[in-house]
Amino acid sequence: MDKDTAYLSNEKTQISQSSVLTLEDTSSLNEINSAPPRKFLWWIPLHSHVHPLQFFAFIFAVFLALALIVYIAGTQSQILIGVLGVDINTGDIIGSLALYAELIALVGVIAWSMAADHIGRRGVMAICIFLMGMCIVSYPHVTNVYPQMLIIRLIFSIGSAGSTAMMVAMMMEVAHGKGGLVSGCIGIASGLGATFAALCLFMVPAFISMDYPNGNDGLTYSHSAIGGASMVVAIILFFSMPKDSSNRPPVNHFKGYFQKLYVGIKAIREPRIALGYASSFFARADEIIITNFLALWVAKYYVENGSCVAGKTCLNAMASSSSLSGYSQLVALGTTPFFALASEYLPKEWGVFVAGVVGAAGCIPFAFSIDPTSKLSLGFVILIATGQYGMIISGMAMVAGDYIDRKDHAAISATYSFIGALGIIVISKLGGVLFDKWMKGAPFLLLGIGHILMVVMSFVVYVHRFFVERKEKKQATVNGVQPPAYSSDK
């Protein structure tokens, strides 16, 4: 292998390791193909063995997976209140389901990575989407929370864990070069999938319920249609997505995962890495609060004011949840380029600072809202979603700087993802209990406090870095040495 090819191969391996969701053994990556790359839309470079239509199938799989994840989270409150007729301790139940699902997902990601060594990445992706579709079909047929609703939620979590793990793994299989454009396509597909679920899929039960007004037939039929269609599409995607270019030897991913966590935790001594970890904690918590507790609060609001009753599908709640989630995600998605540019050309801490301010400006006043469906509440939710996207982008940039040893990228990525999972576990359970015992906006108040902590922490880290760099420059000048350049570490 010549020097250029060796450099490209090493660079590609490091990019795989720097991804938040990477649990694949990157040592199994193929050498960079000497054949010229194929192009998707005449611009995005792909490996020569990947047809552009196969890449489109992969991007559509990402879109579908995120749409299903958002859909089941958004309609979960309707299953709980509308189908099961539960109207007490609903916050604790939703929080507990999220907690158990995330615990299973932590194990599921590693297990699916091992399975991919045997059945291929496209096989895992297709199976996971099929599982998620099957769970969506089954969800309205539950008759109790424990164990039926919990079991279906756990199976869905296993599927969603595998689909998210395979996104990055398959990206490394299809991307030619650094993979930045392919990564951008995955991010756009994810955001569009979430927006599509909120604006379109959430409305399917409402429209069908107009034709079937009795009981929960509309909700049942819509879940059957969406889940069944997803299962069929999963089978088609299996034959459409790109195959693995070569077989990889089985690897003990469990052992490697804990080794990465150990190294990643030790890296917390670098303040910027610590800031990135903290941003992951609250960014993932933002995600679970918006997708779960927002819909639950809206459903409870309509039940308490008499517009809906427990035990029957609430069309008003579904329409309001669709508007709040859909428009907020759409606007927030449009702000992502600004945070990306800020993380690239400004000190990285500034992006976290702005995301924290925006998120707090949305969370705290919304927590004390009387009507969560008002136009003012929509503005607050848009700020919350914008803060969430900004925190994700800026936080990932914090753990991808030049101040990190490239050999530690995989460890820091795994730790970043693990701490994000802890954020879901802690905030979902605590927020659920406070939702029932204190006030409906308690989960959002917790997030607001978290965003304020991120504002303070990002400011402290920036000031600390400023004085450290200033001291080093003075010392270098005294010693007659060229002062170090820090522009790449912004």
PDB file of N, CA and C in Angstrom, residues 18 70 77 80 148 159 163 166 176 199-200 210 242 248 275 281 377:
ATOM      1  N   SER A  18     -14.535   8.618  15.667  1.00  0.00           N
ATOM      2  CA  SER A  18     -14.984   9.867  16.272  1.00  0.00           C
ATOM      3  C   SER A  18     -16.488  10.001  16.315  1.00  0.00           C
ATOM      4  N   VAL A  70     -39.878   8.639  16.524  1.00  0.00           N
ATOM      5  CA  VAL A  70     -40.630   9.811  16.977  1.00  0.00           C
ATOM      6  C   VAL A  70     -42.119   9.500  17.057  1.00  0.00           C
ATOM      7  N   SER A  77     -48.619   8.455  24.742  1.00  0.00           N
ATOM      8  CA  SER A  77     -49.569   8.987  25.720  1.00  0.00           C
ATOM      9  C   SER A  77     -51.004   8.649  25.329  1.00  0.00           C
ATOM     10  N   LEU A  80     -51.642   5.135  26.420  1.00  0.00           N
ATOM     11  CA  LEU A  80     -51.782   5.065  27.871  1.00  0.00           C
ATOM     12  C   LEU A  80     -53.131   5.616  28.337  1.00  0.00           C
ATOM     13  N   GLN A 148     -47.440  -5.939  29.378  1.00  0.00           N
ATOM     14  CA  GLN A 148     -47.605  -5.907  27.926  1.00  0.00           C
ATOM     15  C   GLN A 148     -47.006  -4.653  27.285  1.00  0.00           C
ATOM     16  N   GLY A 159     -34.932  -2.597  18.641  1.00  0.00           N
ATOM     17  CA  GLY A 159     -34.883  -2.270  17.221  1.00  0.00           C
ATOM     18  C   GLY A 159     -34.313  -0.890  16.952  1.00  0.00           C
ATOM     19  N   SER A 163     -30.872   0.212  14.797  1.00  0.00           N
ATOM     20  CA  SER A 163     -30.942   1.095  13.628  1.00  0.00           C
ATOM     21  C   SER A 163     -30.017   2.293  13.782  1.00  0.00           C
ATOM     22  N   MET A 166     -26.353   1.176  13.358  1.00  0.00           N
ATOM     23  CA  MET A 166     -25.991   0.858  11.979  1.00  0.00           C
ATOM     24  C   MET A 166     -25.896   2.091  11.092  1.00  0.00           C
ATOM     25  N   HIS A 176     -16.900   7.573   0.564  1.00  0.00           N
ATOM     26  CA  HIS A 176     -15.563   7.635  -0.028  1.00  0.00           C
ATOM     27  C   HIS A 176     -14.896   8.920   0.450  1.00  0.00           C
ATOM     28  N   LEU A 199     -45.412  16.063  11.747  1.00  0.00           N
ATOM     29  CA  LEU A 199     -46.385  16.807  10.947  1.00  0.00           C
ATOM     30  C   LEU A 199     -47.362  15.915  10.187  1.00  0.00           C
ATOM     31  N   CYS A 200     -46.926  14.720   9.814  1.00  0.00           N
ATOM     32  CA  CYS A 200     -47.760  13.858   8.961  1.00  0.00           C
ATOM     33  C   CYS A 200     -48.267  12.616   9.685  1.00  0.00           C
ATOM     34  N   MET A 210     -61.848  10.128  12.255  1.00  0.00           N
ATOM     35  CA  MET A 210     -63.049  10.818  11.760  1.00  0.00           C
ATOM     36  C   MET A 210     -63.997   9.851  11.061  1.00  0.00           C
ATOM     37  N   PRO A 242     -26.870  -1.317   0.289  1.00  0.00           N
ATOM     38  CA  PRO A 242     -25.591  -1.909  -0.130  1.00  0.00           C
ATOM     39  C   PRO A 242     -25.139  -3.029   0.800  1.00  0.00           C
ATOM     40  N   ARG A 248     -16.172  -9.559   8.028  1.00  0.00           N
ATOM     41  CA  ARG A 248     -15.313  -9.138   9.124  1.00  0.00           C
ATOM     42  C   ARG A 248     -15.282 -10.225  10.184  1.00  0.00           C
ATOM     43  N   LEU A 275     -17.036  19.483  29.113  1.00  0.00           N
ATOM     44  CA  LEU A 275     -18.164  20.288  28.638  1.00  0.00           C
ATOM     45  C   LEU A 275     -18.954  19.534  27.565  1.00  0.00           C
ATOM     46  N   PHE A 281     -25.392  14.925  27.986  1.00  0.00           N
ATOM     47  CA  PHE A 281     -26.354  14.573  29.037  1.00  0.00           C
ATOM     48  C   PHE A 281     -27.660  15.332  28.852  1.00  0.00           C
ATOM     49  N   SER A 377     -46.939  29.124  23.736  1.00  0.00           N
ATOM     50  CA  SER A 377     -46.274  27.864  24.066  1.00  0.00           C
ATOM     51  C   SER A 377     -45.528  27.306  22.860  1.00  0.00           C
TER      52      SER A 377
END
